[in-house]
Short mmCIF file of C-alpha atoms in Angstrom, two decimals:
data_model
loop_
_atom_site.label_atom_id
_atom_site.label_comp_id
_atom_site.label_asym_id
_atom_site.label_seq_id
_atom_site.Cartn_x
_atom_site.Cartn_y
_atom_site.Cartn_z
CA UNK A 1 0.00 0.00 0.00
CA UNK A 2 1.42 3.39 -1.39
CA UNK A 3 0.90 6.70 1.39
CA UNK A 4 1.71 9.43 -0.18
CA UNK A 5 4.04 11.89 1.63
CA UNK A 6 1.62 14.54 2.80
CA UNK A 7 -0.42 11.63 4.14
CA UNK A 8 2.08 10.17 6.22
CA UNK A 9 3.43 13.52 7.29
CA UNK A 10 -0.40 14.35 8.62
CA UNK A 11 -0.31 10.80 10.48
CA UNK A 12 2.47 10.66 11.95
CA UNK A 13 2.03 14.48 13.26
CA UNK A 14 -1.96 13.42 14.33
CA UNK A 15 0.37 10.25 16.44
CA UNK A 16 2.23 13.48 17.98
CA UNK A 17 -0.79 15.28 19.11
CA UNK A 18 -2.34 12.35 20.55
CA UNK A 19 0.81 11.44 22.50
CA UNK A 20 1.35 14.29 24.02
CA UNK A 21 -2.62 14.82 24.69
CA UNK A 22 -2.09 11.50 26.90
CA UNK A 23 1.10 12.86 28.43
CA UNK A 24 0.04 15.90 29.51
CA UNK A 25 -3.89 13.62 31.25
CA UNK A 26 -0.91 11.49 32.67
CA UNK A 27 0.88 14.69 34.12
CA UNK A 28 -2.11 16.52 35.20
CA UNK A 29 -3.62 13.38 36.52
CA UNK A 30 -0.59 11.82 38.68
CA UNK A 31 1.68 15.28 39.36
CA UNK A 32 -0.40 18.14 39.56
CA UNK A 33 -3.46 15.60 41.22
CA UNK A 34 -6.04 16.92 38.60
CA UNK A 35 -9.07 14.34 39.01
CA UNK A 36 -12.58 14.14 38.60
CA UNK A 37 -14.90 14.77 41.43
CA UNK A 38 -16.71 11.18 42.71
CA UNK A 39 -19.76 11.14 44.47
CA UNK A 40 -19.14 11.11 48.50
CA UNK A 41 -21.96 9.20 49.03
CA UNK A 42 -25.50 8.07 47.75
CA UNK A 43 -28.72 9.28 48.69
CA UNK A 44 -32.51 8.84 47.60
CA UNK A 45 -34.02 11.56 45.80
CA UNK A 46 -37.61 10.97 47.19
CA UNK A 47 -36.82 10.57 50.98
CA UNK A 48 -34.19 13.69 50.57
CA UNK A 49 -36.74 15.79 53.31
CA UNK A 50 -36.27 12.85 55.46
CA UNK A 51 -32.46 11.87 55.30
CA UNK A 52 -29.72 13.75 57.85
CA UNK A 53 -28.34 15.76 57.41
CA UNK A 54 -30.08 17.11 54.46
CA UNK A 55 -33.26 17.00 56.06
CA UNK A 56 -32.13 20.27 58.19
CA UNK A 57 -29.78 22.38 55.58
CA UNK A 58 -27.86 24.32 56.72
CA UNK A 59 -24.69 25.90 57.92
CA UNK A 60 -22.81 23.43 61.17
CA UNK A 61 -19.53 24.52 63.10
CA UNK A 62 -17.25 22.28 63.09
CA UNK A 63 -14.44 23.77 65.43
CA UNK A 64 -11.76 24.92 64.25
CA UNK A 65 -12.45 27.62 61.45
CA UNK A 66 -13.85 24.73 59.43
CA UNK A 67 -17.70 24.39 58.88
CA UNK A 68 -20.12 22.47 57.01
CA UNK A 69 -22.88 23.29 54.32
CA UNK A 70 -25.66 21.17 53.79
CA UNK A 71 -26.98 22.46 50.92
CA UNK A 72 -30.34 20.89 48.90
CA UNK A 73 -30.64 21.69 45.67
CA UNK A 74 -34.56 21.43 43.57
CA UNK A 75 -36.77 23.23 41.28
CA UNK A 76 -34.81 26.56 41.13
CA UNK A 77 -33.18 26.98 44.00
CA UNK A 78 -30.96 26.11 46.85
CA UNK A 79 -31.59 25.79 50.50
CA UNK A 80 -30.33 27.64 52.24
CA UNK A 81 -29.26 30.42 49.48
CA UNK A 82 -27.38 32.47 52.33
CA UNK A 83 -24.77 31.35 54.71
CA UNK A 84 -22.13 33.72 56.69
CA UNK A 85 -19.05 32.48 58.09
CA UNK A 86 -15.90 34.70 59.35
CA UNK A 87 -12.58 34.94 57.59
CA UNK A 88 -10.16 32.32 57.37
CA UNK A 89 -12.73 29.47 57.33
CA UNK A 90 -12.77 26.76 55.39
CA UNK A 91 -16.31 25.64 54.36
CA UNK A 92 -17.29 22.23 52.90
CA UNK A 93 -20.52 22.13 50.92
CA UNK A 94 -22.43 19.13 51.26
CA UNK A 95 -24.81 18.42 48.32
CA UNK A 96 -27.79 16.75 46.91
CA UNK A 97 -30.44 17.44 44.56
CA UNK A 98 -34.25 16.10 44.92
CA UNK A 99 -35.27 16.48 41.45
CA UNK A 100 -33.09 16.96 38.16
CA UNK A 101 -29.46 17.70 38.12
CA UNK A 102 -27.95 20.97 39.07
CA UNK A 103 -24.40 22.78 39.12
CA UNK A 104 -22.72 24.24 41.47
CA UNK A 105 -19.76 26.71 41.22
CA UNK A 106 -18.86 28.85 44.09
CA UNK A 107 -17.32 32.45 42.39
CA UNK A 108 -13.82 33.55 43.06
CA UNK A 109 -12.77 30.08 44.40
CA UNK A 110 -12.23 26.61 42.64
CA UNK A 111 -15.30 24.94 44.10
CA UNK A 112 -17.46 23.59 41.22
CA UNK A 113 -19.32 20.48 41.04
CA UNK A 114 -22.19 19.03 39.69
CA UNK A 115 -25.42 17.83 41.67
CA UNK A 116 -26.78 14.62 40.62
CA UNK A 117 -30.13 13.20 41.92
CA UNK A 118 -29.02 10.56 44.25
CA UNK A 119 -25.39 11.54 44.71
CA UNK A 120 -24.16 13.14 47.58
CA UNK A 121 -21.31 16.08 46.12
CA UNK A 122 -18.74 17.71 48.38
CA UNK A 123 -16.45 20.22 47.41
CA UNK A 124 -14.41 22.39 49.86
CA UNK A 125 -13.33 26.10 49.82
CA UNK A 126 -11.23 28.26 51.99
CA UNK A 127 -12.34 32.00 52.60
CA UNK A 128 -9.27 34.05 53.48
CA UNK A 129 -10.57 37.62 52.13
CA UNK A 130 -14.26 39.26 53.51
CA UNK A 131 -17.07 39.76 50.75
CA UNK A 132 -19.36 38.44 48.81
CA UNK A 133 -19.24 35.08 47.38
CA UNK A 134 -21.97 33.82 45.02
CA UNK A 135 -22.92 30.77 44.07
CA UNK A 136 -24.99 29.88 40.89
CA UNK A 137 -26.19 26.80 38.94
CA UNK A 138 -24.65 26.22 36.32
CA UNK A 139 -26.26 23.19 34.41
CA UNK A 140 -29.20 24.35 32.89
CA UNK A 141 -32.24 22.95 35.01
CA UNK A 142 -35.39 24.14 33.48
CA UNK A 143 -37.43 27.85 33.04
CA UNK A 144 -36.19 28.80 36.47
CA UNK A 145 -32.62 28.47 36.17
CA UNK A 146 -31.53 31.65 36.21
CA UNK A 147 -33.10 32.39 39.71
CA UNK A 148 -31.17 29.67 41.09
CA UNK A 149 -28.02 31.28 43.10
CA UNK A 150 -27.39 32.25 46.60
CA UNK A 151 -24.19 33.31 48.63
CA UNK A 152 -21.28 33.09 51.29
CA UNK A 153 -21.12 36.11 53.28
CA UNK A 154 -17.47 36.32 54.69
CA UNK A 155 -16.75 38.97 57.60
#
């Protein structure tokens, strides 16, 4: 079989690209510790009201500076859409939805996960500067979605 020069030139530079695509997964997966978020934990979407801790949202001390979220997400918004926690605290949000899937991304930090009826999601961020930091959803959830946001309030 006859390639013609062009042909084998575009091949072997297409091998290239998709080398060093895998490489660089490889890299960001085992040295930089890039991964994709996992569910911490399953829960049912029907007996969500019912289930601790999400059937009390809200905002828990931990000790410490560190706190937790409990956070339900449904039909176009989040509950609670306010908390307020003092600077230097470290805040894990705790998850889950009780009807269709939702986003969550936490401005002006790295927190962003998705909320997946059934799943429990957990992401953490760390609030070293006072202000206002809002949260939105950001998979597209029906006619509400763009009411669906609420906030940190850091002092």
């Amino acid at each position: 079989m006859r390639i013609e020069t062009y042909e084998r030139i575009f091949m072997v530079l297409a091998g290239l690209m998709l080398a060093l695509g895998i490489v660089g997964i490889a890299i960001g997966a085992l040295v930089a510790g890039v991964h994709v978020p996992s569910p911490a934990g399953r829960v049912d979407p029907r007996a969500l009201s019912t289930t601790p801790p999400f059937d009390q949202p809200g905002l828990r001390d931990l000790g410490g500076g560190k706190y937790e979220a409990v956070l339900v997400a449904r039909a176009w918004q989040f509950q609670p859409n306010e908390i307020e926690v003092p600077v230097g605290s470290t805040v894990t949000f705790t998850l889950a939805s009780s009807d269709v899937i939702h986003g969550f991304e936490l401005t002006g930090t790295n927190a962003n996960v998705m909320v997946i009826p059934g799943q429990i999601s957990q992401v953490t961020a760390r609030f070293d500067q006072p202000g206002e930091y809002l949260w939105v959803c950001h998979e597209y959830c029906g006619f509400g979605h763009h009411q669906m946001y609420g906030k940190v309030v850091v002092r």
